[in-house]
PDB file of C-alpha atoms and ligand atoms in Angstrom:
ATOM      1  CA  UNK A 163      99.465  78.223  93.607  1.00 97.00           C
ATOM      2  CA  UNK A 164      98.169  80.948  95.926  1.00 98.00           C
ATOM      3  CA  UNK A 165      99.568  80.584  99.429  1.00 98.00           C
ATOM      4  CA  UNK A 166      98.447  82.325 102.620  1.00 98.00           C
ATOM      5  CA  UNK A 167     101.155  82.552 105.271  1.00 98.00           C
ATOM      6  CA  UNK A 168     100.351  83.238 108.896  1.00 98.00           C
ATOM      7  CA  UNK A 169     101.825  82.429 112.318  1.00 98.00           C
ATOM      8  CA  UNK A 170     101.370  82.979 116.044  1.00 98.00           C
ATOM      9  CA  UNK A 171     104.738  84.613 116.795  1.00 97.00           C
ATOM     10  CA  UNK A 172     103.702  87.838 115.098  1.00 97.00           C
ATOM     11  CA  UNK A 173     104.338  89.355 111.693  1.00 98.00           C
ATOM     12  CA  UNK A 174     107.843  90.547 112.610  1.00 97.00           C
ATOM     13  CA  UNK A 175     109.074  87.030 113.376  1.00 97.00           C
ATOM     14  CA  UNK A 176     112.086  85.832 111.415  1.00 97.00           C
ATOM     15  CA  UNK A 177     110.418  82.426 111.083  1.00 98.00           C
ATOM     16  CA  UNK A 178     107.570  83.963 109.077  1.00 98.00           C
ATOM     17  CA  UNK A 179     109.843  86.200 107.006  1.00 98.00           C
ATOM     18  CA  UNK A 180     112.095  83.327 105.915  1.00 98.00           C
ATOM     19  CA  UNK A 181     109.083  81.110 105.218  1.00 98.00           C
ATOM     20  CA  UNK A 182     107.586  83.740 102.912  1.00 98.00           C
ATOM     21  CA  UNK A 183     110.845  84.017 100.957  1.00 98.00           C
ATOM     22  CA  UNK A 184     111.111  80.248 100.493  1.00 98.00           C
ATOM     23  CA  UNK A 185     107.453  79.806  99.504  1.00 98.00           C
ATOM     24  CA  UNK A 186     107.627  82.637  96.973  1.00 98.00           C
ATOM     25  CA  UNK A 187     109.677  80.246  94.815  1.00 98.00           C
ATOM     26  CA  UNK A 188     106.708  77.859  94.508  1.00 97.00           C
ATOM     27  CA  UNK A 189     103.680  80.167  94.616  1.00 98.00           C
ATOM     28  CA  UNK A 190     102.182  83.602  95.016  1.00 98.00           C
ATOM     29  CA  UNK A 191     102.399  84.387  98.716  1.00 98.00           C
ATOM     30  CA  UNK A 192     100.126  86.650 100.763  1.00 98.00           C
ATOM     31  CA  UNK A 193     100.557  87.255 104.474  1.00 98.00           C
ATOM     32  CA  UNK A 194      97.955  87.926 107.150  1.00 98.00           C
ATOM     33  CA  UNK A 195      99.540  87.584 110.574  1.00 98.00           C
ATOM     34  CA  UNK A 196      99.064  88.849 114.127  1.00 98.00           C
ATOM     35  CA  UNK A 197     100.608  92.233 114.940  1.00 98.00           C
ATOM     36  CA  UNK A 198     102.170  90.779 118.083  1.00 96.00           C
ATOM     37  CA  UNK A 199     103.001  87.408 119.567  1.00 95.00           C
ATOM     38  CA  UNK A 200      99.925  85.239 120.100  1.00 95.00           C
ATOM     39  CA  UNK A 201     101.514  81.907 121.045  1.00 93.00           C
ATOM     40  CA  UNK A 202      99.425  79.557 123.166  1.00 90.00           C
ATOM     41  CA  UNK A 203      96.166  81.089 121.976  1.00 92.00           C
ATOM     42  CA  UNK A 204      94.919  77.816 120.587  1.00 94.00           C
ATOM     43  CA  UNK A 205      91.872  78.309 118.424  1.00 94.00           C
ATOM     44  CA  UNK A 206      90.700  81.507 120.135  1.00 95.00           C
ATOM     45  CA  UNK A 207      88.679  83.937 118.025  1.00 96.00           C
ATOM     46  CA  UNK A 208      87.970  87.609 118.742  1.00 96.00           C
ATOM     47  CA  UNK A 209      84.261  88.337 119.116  1.00 96.00           C
ATOM     48  CA  UNK A 210      83.861  91.134 121.649  1.00 96.00           C
ATOM     49  CA  UNK A 211      85.939  93.932 120.169  1.00 97.00           C
ATOM     50  CA  UNK A 212      86.601  95.185 116.654  1.00 98.00           C
ATOM     51  CA  UNK A 213      89.471  93.830 114.575  1.00 98.00           C
ATOM     52  CA  UNK A 214      91.779  96.173 112.673  1.00 98.00           C
ATOM     53  CA  UNK A 215      93.867  95.098 109.700  1.00 98.00           C
ATOM     54  CA  UNK A 216      96.710  97.283 108.421  1.00 98.00           C
ATOM     55  CA  UNK A 217      98.287  96.622 105.038  1.00 98.00           C
ATOM     56  CA  UNK A 218     102.051  96.713 105.292  1.00 97.00           C
ATOM     57  CA  UNK A 219     104.918  96.603 102.805  1.00 95.00           C
ATOM     58  CA  UNK A 220     108.470  95.395 103.040  1.00 92.00           C
ATOM     59  CA  UNK A 221     107.944  91.657 103.457  1.00 97.00           C
ATOM     60  CA  UNK A 222     110.284  90.203 100.851  1.00 97.00           C
ATOM     61  CA  UNK A 223     108.550  87.641  98.636  1.00 97.00           C
ATOM     62  CA  UNK A 224     104.970  88.611  99.586  1.00 98.00           C
ATOM     63  CA  UNK A 225     102.592  90.076  97.005  1.00 97.00           C
ATOM     64  CA  UNK A 226     100.373  91.441  99.792  1.00 97.00           C
ATOM     65  CA  UNK A 227     100.650  91.579 103.582  1.00 98.00           C
ATOM     66  CA  UNK A 228      98.400  92.609 106.458  1.00 98.00           C
ATOM     67  CA  UNK A 229      98.949  92.720 110.178  1.00 98.00           C
ATOM     68  CA  UNK A 230      95.895  92.084 112.293  1.00 98.00           C
ATOM     69  CA  UNK A 231      95.300  92.784 115.983  1.00 98.00           C
ATOM     70  CA  UNK A 232      93.760  89.363 116.413  1.00 97.00           C
ATOM     71  CA  UNK A 233      94.544  85.688 116.903  1.00 98.00           C
ATOM     72  CA  UNK A 234      95.995  83.276 114.338  1.00 98.00           C
ATOM     73  CA  UNK A 235      92.516  81.818 113.692  1.00 98.00           C
ATOM     74  CA  UNK A 236      91.179  85.371 113.165  1.00 98.00           C
ATOM     75  CA  UNK A 237      93.932  85.960 110.611  1.00 98.00           C
ATOM     76  CA  UNK A 238      92.916  82.988 108.476  1.00 98.00           C
ATOM     77  CA  UNK A 239      89.203  83.830 108.680  1.00 98.00           C
ATOM     78  CA  UNK A 240      89.709  87.471 107.669  1.00 98.00           C
ATOM     79  CA  UNK A 241      92.276  86.623 105.006  1.00 98.00           C
ATOM     80  CA  UNK A 242      89.909  84.252 103.241  1.00 98.00           C
ATOM     81  CA  UNK A 243      86.679  86.195 103.789  1.00 97.00           C
ATOM     82  CA  UNK A 244      87.699  89.817 103.186  1.00 97.00           C
ATOM     83  CA  UNK A 245      91.366  90.746 102.952  1.00 98.00           C
ATOM     84  CA  UNK A 246      92.721  88.702 100.046  1.00 97.00           C
ATOM     85  CA  UNK A 247      91.548  89.248  96.508  1.00 93.00           C
ATOM     86  CA  UNK A 248      91.681  85.540  95.749  1.00 94.00           C
ATOM     87  CA  UNK A 249      91.008  82.495  97.874  1.00 97.00           C
ATOM     88  CA  UNK A 250      94.269  80.745  98.810  1.00 98.00           C
ATOM     89  CA  UNK A 251      94.953  77.185  97.667  1.00 98.00           C
ATOM     90  CA  UNK A 252      97.061  76.487 100.742  1.00 98.00           C
ATOM     91  CA  UNK A 253      97.552  77.901 104.245  1.00 98.00           C
ATOM     92  CA  UNK A 254     101.046  77.669 105.731  1.00 98.00           C
ATOM     93  CA  UNK A 255     101.513  78.605 109.391  1.00 98.00           C
ATOM     94  CA  UNK A 256     104.928  79.250 110.941  1.00 95.00           C
ATOM     95  CA  UNK A 257     107.759  78.828 111.170  1.00 98.00           C
ATOM     96  CA  UNK A 258     107.132  78.690 114.909  1.00 98.00           C
ATOM     97  CA  UNK A 259     109.980  79.167 117.354  1.00 97.00           C
ATOM     98  CA  UNK A 260     109.356  76.112 119.546  1.00 96.00           C
ATOM     99  CA  UNK A 261     107.933  72.658 118.899  1.00 96.00           C
ATOM    100  CA  UNK A 262     104.234  71.829 118.540  1.00 96.00           C
ATOM    101  CA  UNK A 263     104.098  68.164 119.428  1.00 95.00           C
ATOM    102  CA  UNK A 264     101.684  65.819 121.151  1.00 94.00           C
ATOM    103  CA  UNK A 265      98.855  67.417 123.064  1.00 90.00           C
ATOM    104  CA  UNK A 266     100.457  70.842 122.541  1.00 93.00           C
ATOM    105  CA  UNK A 267      98.840  70.976 119.115  1.00 94.00           C
ATOM    106  CA  UNK A 268      95.636  71.946 120.962  1.00 93.00           C
ATOM    107  CA  UNK A 269      97.278  74.926 122.705  1.00 93.00           C
ATOM    108  CA  UNK A 270      99.193  75.971 119.643  1.00 96.00           C
ATOM    109  CA  UNK A 271      98.206  79.081 117.722  1.00 98.00           C
ATOM    110  CA  UNK A 272     100.454  77.874 114.909  1.00 98.00           C
ATOM    111  CA  UNK A 273      98.562  74.607 114.473  1.00 98.00           C
ATOM    112  CA  UNK A 274      95.190  76.272 115.103  1.00 98.00           C
ATOM    113  CA  UNK A 275      95.745  78.625 112.167  1.00 98.00           C
ATOM    114  CA  UNK A 276      96.241  75.537 110.012  1.00 98.00           C
ATOM    115  CA  UNK A 277      93.106  73.975 111.543  1.00 97.00           C
ATOM    116  CA  UNK A 278      91.174  77.108 110.587  1.00 98.00           C
ATOM    117  CA  UNK A 279      92.420  76.566 107.036  1.00 98.00           C
ATOM    118  CA  UNK A 280      90.957  73.065 106.875  1.00 97.00           C
ATOM    119  CA  UNK A 281      87.722  74.216 108.543  1.00 96.00           C
ATOM    120  CA  UNK A 282      87.432  76.644 105.623  1.00 96.00           C
ATOM    121  CA  UNK A 283      88.154  73.836 103.159  1.00 96.00           C
ATOM    122  CA  UNK A 284      91.750  74.819 102.389  1.00 98.00           C
ATOM    123  CA  UNK A 285      94.627  72.355 102.874  1.00 97.00           C
ATOM    124  CA  UNK A 286      97.178  73.533 105.402  1.00 98.00           C
ATOM    125  CA  UNK A 287     100.649  73.017 106.824  1.00 98.00           C
ATOM    126  CA  UNK A 288     101.958  74.013 110.275  1.00 98.00           C
ATOM    127  CA  UNK A 289     105.748  74.232 110.585  1.00 98.00           C
ATOM    128  CA  UNK A 290     107.699  74.443 113.865  1.00 98.00           C
ATOM    129  CA  UNK A 291     111.310  74.125 114.911  1.00 98.00           C
ATOM    130  CA  UNK A 292     112.327  72.869 118.346  1.00 96.00           C
ATOM    131  CA  UNK A 293     114.538  75.919 118.958  1.00 93.00           C
ATOM    132  CA  UNK A 294     112.666  78.144 121.434  1.00 89.00           C
ATOM    133  CA  UNK A 295     115.426  80.732 121.493  1.00 88.00           C
ATOM    134  CA  UNK A 296     116.018  83.366 118.860  1.00 82.00           C
ATOM    135  CA  UNK A 297     118.838  81.208 117.526  1.00 92.00           C
ATOM    136  CA  UNK A 298     116.585  79.724 114.797  1.00 96.00           C
ATOM    137  CA  UNK A 299     118.531  76.477 114.608  1.00 95.00           C
ATOM    138  CA  UNK A 300     117.056  74.450 111.753  1.00 95.00           C
ATOM    139  CA  UNK A 301     115.114  77.340 110.203  1.00 97.00           C
ATOM    140  CA  UNK A 302     116.788  77.054 106.781  1.00 97.00           C
ATOM    141  CA  UNK A 303     115.887  73.371 106.552  1.00 97.00           C
ATOM    142  CA  UNK A 304     112.358  74.095 107.812  1.00 98.00           C
ATOM    143  CA  UNK A 305     111.550  76.668 105.131  1.00 98.00           C
ATOM    144  CA  UNK A 306     113.124  74.611 102.365  1.00 98.00           C
ATOM    145  CA  UNK A 307     111.046  71.637 103.485  1.00 98.00           C
ATOM    146  CA  UNK A 308     107.881  73.759 103.712  1.00 98.00           C
ATOM    147  CA  UNK A 309     108.320  74.733 100.051  1.00 98.00           C
ATOM    148  CA  UNK A 310     108.783  71.095  99.042  1.00 98.00           C
ATOM    149  CA  UNK A 311     105.707  69.997 100.984  1.00 98.00           C
ATOM    150  CA  UNK A 312     103.656  72.847  99.497  1.00 98.00           C
ATOM    151  CA  UNK A 313     104.695  71.692  96.030  1.00 98.00           C
ATOM    152  CA  UNK A 314     103.830  68.075  96.863  1.00 98.00           C
ATOM    153  CA  UNK A 315     100.369  69.071  98.133  1.00 98.00           C
ATOM    154  CA  UNK A 316      99.825  71.121  94.968  1.00 97.00           C
ATOM    155  CA  UNK A 317     100.622  68.068  92.860  1.00 97.00           C
ATOM    156  CA  UNK A 318      99.025  65.286  94.915  1.00 97.00           C
ATOM    157  CA  UNK A 319      96.415  67.069  97.059  1.00 95.00           C
ATOM    158  CA  UNK A 320      95.574  66.171 100.651  1.00 96.00           C
ATOM    159  CA  UNK A 321      92.532  64.251 101.875  1.00 96.00           C
ATOM    160  CA  UNK A 322      89.691  66.559 102.884  1.00 92.00           C
ATOM    161  CA  UNK A 323      89.982  68.160 106.347  1.00 93.00           C
ATOM    162  CA  UNK A 324      93.642  67.235 106.694  1.00 97.00           C
ATOM    163  CA  UNK A 325      96.618  69.342 107.668  1.00 98.00           C
ATOM    164  CA  UNK A 326     100.273  68.418 107.978  1.00 98.00           C
ATOM    165  CA  UNK A 327     102.009  69.246 111.254  1.00 98.00           C
ATOM    166  CA  UNK A 328     105.754  69.493 110.631  1.00 98.00           C
ATOM    167  CA  UNK A 329     108.321  69.660 113.466  1.00 98.00           C
ATOM    168  CA  UNK A 330     112.095  69.815 113.178  1.00 98.00           C
ATOM    169  CA  UNK A 331     114.485  68.679 115.926  1.00 98.00           C
ATOM    170  CA  UNK A 332     116.929  70.905 117.784  1.00 96.00           C
ATOM    171  CA  UNK A 333     119.895  70.059 115.564  1.00 96.00           C
ATOM    172  CA  UNK A 334     121.928  71.578 112.750  1.00 95.00           C
ATOM    173  CA  UNK A 335     120.344  70.554 109.429  1.00 95.00           C
ATOM    174  CA  UNK A 336     123.155  68.139 108.541  1.00 95.00           C
ATOM    175  CA  UNK A 337     122.647  66.205 111.785  1.00 97.00           C
ATOM    176  CA  UNK A 338     118.908  65.681 111.339  1.00 97.00           C
ATOM    177  CA  UNK A 339     118.107  62.032 110.617  1.00 96.00           C
ATOM    178  CA  UNK A 340     115.493  62.492 107.915  1.00 96.00           C
ATOM    179  CA  UNK A 341     111.712  62.515 107.790  1.00 98.00           C
ATOM    180  CA  UNK A 342     109.393  60.272 109.783  1.00 97.00           C
ATOM    181  CA  UNK A 343     105.626  60.203 109.317  1.00 98.00           C
ATOM    182  CA  UNK A 344     104.223  60.101 112.830  1.00 97.00           C
ATOM    183  CA  UNK A 345     101.067  60.266 114.926  1.00 96.00           C
ATOM    184  CA  UNK A 346     100.221  62.768 117.656  1.00 95.00           C
ATOM    185  CA  UNK A 347     101.772  61.716 120.975  1.00 93.00           C
ATOM    186  CA  UNK A 348     100.491  62.499 124.461  1.00 90.00           C
ATOM    187  CA  UNK A 349     102.374  65.319 126.171  1.00 85.00           C
ATOM    188  CA  UNK A 350     101.450  66.586 129.629  1.00 84.00           C
ATOM    189  CA  UNK A 351     103.134  69.073 131.940  1.00 83.00           C
ATOM    190  CA  UNK A 352     104.593  68.632 135.412  1.00 81.00           C
ATOM    191  CA  UNK A 353     104.901  71.532 137.927  1.00 76.00           C
ATOM    192  CA  UNK A 354     103.278  73.807 135.442  1.00 84.00           C
ATOM    193  CA  UNK A 355     102.252  76.676 137.711  1.00 91.00           C
ATOM    194  CA  UNK A 356     104.980  78.769 139.282  1.00 91.00           C
ATOM    195  CA  UNK A 357     103.843  81.089 142.066  1.00 93.00           C
ATOM    196  CA  UNK A 358     105.851  84.272 142.520  1.00 95.00           C
ATOM    197  CA  UNK A 359     105.424  87.556 144.363  1.00 97.00           C
ATOM    198  CA  UNK A 360     105.025  91.002 142.871  1.00 97.00           C
ATOM    199  CA  UNK A 361     106.844  94.028 144.422  1.00 97.00           C
ATOM    200  CA  UNK A 362     103.786  94.628 146.636  1.00 98.00           C
ATOM    201  CA  UNK A 363     103.813  91.148 148.100  1.00 97.00           C
ATOM    202  CA  UNK A 364     100.846  89.871 146.146  1.00 98.00           C
ATOM    203  CA  UNK A 365     101.093  86.465 144.468  1.00 97.00           C
ATOM    204  CA  UNK A 366     101.080  86.047 140.723  1.00 97.00           C
ATOM    205  CA  UNK A 367     101.307  82.899 138.656  1.00 96.00           C
ATOM    206  CA  UNK A 368     103.315  81.901 135.644  1.00 93.00           C
ATOM    207  CA  UNK A 369     102.344  78.908 133.495  1.00 88.00           C
ATOM    208  CA  UNK A 370     105.483  76.941 132.769  1.00 82.00           C
ATOM    209  CA  UNK A 371     106.555  73.397 133.561  1.00 77.00           C
ATOM    210  CA  UNK A 372     108.373  70.452 132.204  1.00 82.00           C
ATOM    211  CA  UNK A 373     106.907  68.399 129.374  1.00 83.00           C
ATOM    212  CA  UNK A 374     106.213  64.758 130.222  1.00 86.00           C
ATOM    213  CA  UNK A 375     105.584  62.473 127.278  1.00 84.00           C
ATOM    214  CA  UNK A 376     103.212  59.648 128.165  1.00 84.00           C
ATOM    215  CA  UNK A 377     103.205  58.073 124.743  1.00 78.00           C
ATOM    216  CA  UNK A 378     106.755  57.333 123.709  1.00 78.00           C
ATOM    217  CA  UNK A 379     105.900  54.849 120.970  1.00 88.00           C
ATOM    218  CA  UNK A 380     108.417  54.836 118.139  1.00 85.00           C
ATOM    219  CA  UNK A 381     105.952  56.434 115.733  1.00 94.00           C
ATOM    220  CA  UNK A 382     104.868  59.252 118.071  1.00 96.00           C
ATOM    221  CA  UNK A 383     105.792  62.787 117.036  1.00 96.00           C
ATOM    222  CA  UNK A 384     107.347  63.528 120.433  1.00 95.00           C
ATOM    223  CA  UNK A 385     109.677  60.499 120.293  1.00 95.00           C
ATOM    224  CA  UNK A 386     110.648  61.088 116.676  1.00 96.00           C
ATOM    225  CA  UNK A 387     111.765  64.681 117.282  1.00 96.00           C
ATOM    226  CA  UNK A 388     113.636  63.721 120.471  1.00 95.00           C
ATOM    227  CA  UNK A 389     115.491  61.100 118.443  1.00 96.00           C
ATOM    228  CA  UNK A 390     116.544  63.674 115.857  1.00 97.00           C
ATOM    229  CA  UNK A 391     113.956  63.004 113.143  1.00 98.00           C
ATOM    230  CA  UNK A 392     111.863  65.549 111.305  1.00 98.00           C
ATOM    231  CA  UNK A 393     108.271  64.659 112.174  1.00 98.00           C
ATOM    232  CA  UNK A 394     105.342  65.062 109.798  1.00 98.00           C
ATOM    233  CA  UNK A 395     101.911  64.169 111.194  1.00 98.00           C
ATOM    234  CA  UNK A 396      98.723  64.190 109.139  1.00 98.00           C
ATOM    235  CA  UNK A 397      96.098  65.672 111.464  1.00 97.00           C
ATOM    236  CA  UNK A 398      92.380  65.917 110.929  1.00 93.00           C
ATOM    237  CA  UNK A 399      89.650  67.523 112.885  1.00 83.00           C
ATOM    238  CA  UNK A 400      87.713  64.473 114.069  1.00 86.00           C
ATOM    239  CA  UNK A 401      87.489  64.382 117.848  1.00 89.00           C
ATOM    240  CA  UNK A 402      84.582  61.983 118.335  1.00 94.00           C
ATOM    241  CA  UNK A 403      85.349  58.809 120.287  1.00 95.00           C
ATOM    242  CA  UNK A 404      83.475  56.554 117.844  1.00 95.00           C
ATOM    243  CA  UNK A 405      83.944  53.269 119.718  1.00 95.00           C
ATOM    244  CA  UNK A 406      82.404  54.692 122.897  1.00 97.00           C
ATOM    245  CA  UNK A 407      79.284  56.168 121.279  1.00 96.00           C
ATOM    246  CA  UNK A 408      77.197  52.977 121.459  1.00 95.00           C
ATOM    247  CA  UNK A 409      78.088  52.289 125.079  1.00 96.00           C
ATOM    248  CA  UNK A 410      77.313  55.885 126.027  1.00 96.00           C
ATOM    249  CA  UNK A 411      73.893  55.568 124.378  1.00 94.00           C
ATOM    250  CA  UNK A 412      73.242  52.528 126.596  1.00 95.00           C
ATOM    251  CA  UNK A 413      73.740  54.635 129.729  1.00 97.00           C
ATOM    252  CA  UNK A 414      70.134  55.705 129.134  1.00 91.00           C
ATOM    253  CA  UNK A 415      70.534  59.120 130.675  1.00 91.00           C
ATOM    254  CA  UNK A 416      67.114  60.788 130.901  1.00 88.00           C
TER     255      UNK A 416
HETATM  256 MN1   MN B 530     104.584  80.663 118.719  1.00 67.20          MN
END
């Protein structure tokens, strides 16, 4: 199995390095990842400046590695189109430092890299741990699980256009409750713009805020991770509100 690993925390991230090592036990791993942190980029692509890829060595477990001065989605596009000698069978994105749950999957560079995989017809996994700090709590379990899931996808396959979004709770591995298959919850933010002042008295703004989960159903990804479960959500790229299409047509907008 040929595996492409990418992320949005940058190629130097410990989450990526440990993921590569673990996946090298189940496949041939190549890396194309951003040269610096690109979290919160969503599905952005770079179209108005050139992209530079530099081949690098020293990533244990990788047969080939490139750093790219682009976004996570750029990395997957370039990996598949030009950088890798062979088309990957699987894209694995992560391990992200911080959860990607609920509506955050749309802001997430980690998940968007996996989405780019399925857009290109390649099954994909996004893996995140809840630990935002550099403490990497749960990372060992996350990479071990990523290897198992990769193996399972290799054996069973995934439905077309489907990725798996995996999130681990903020707990030591032995305290995690197990795996729950979930759906995407609804997460919004409260007080998300902080206004501060620069040394010259001019205002600047910092996007921050507290997550508010509006869908706390027992099978939502947000609830599951809060309760100490490992959440796995099958996600596909189908945004159309099918039930509303007929009614919208009856609006008769001319
Ligand atoms: Mn990130």
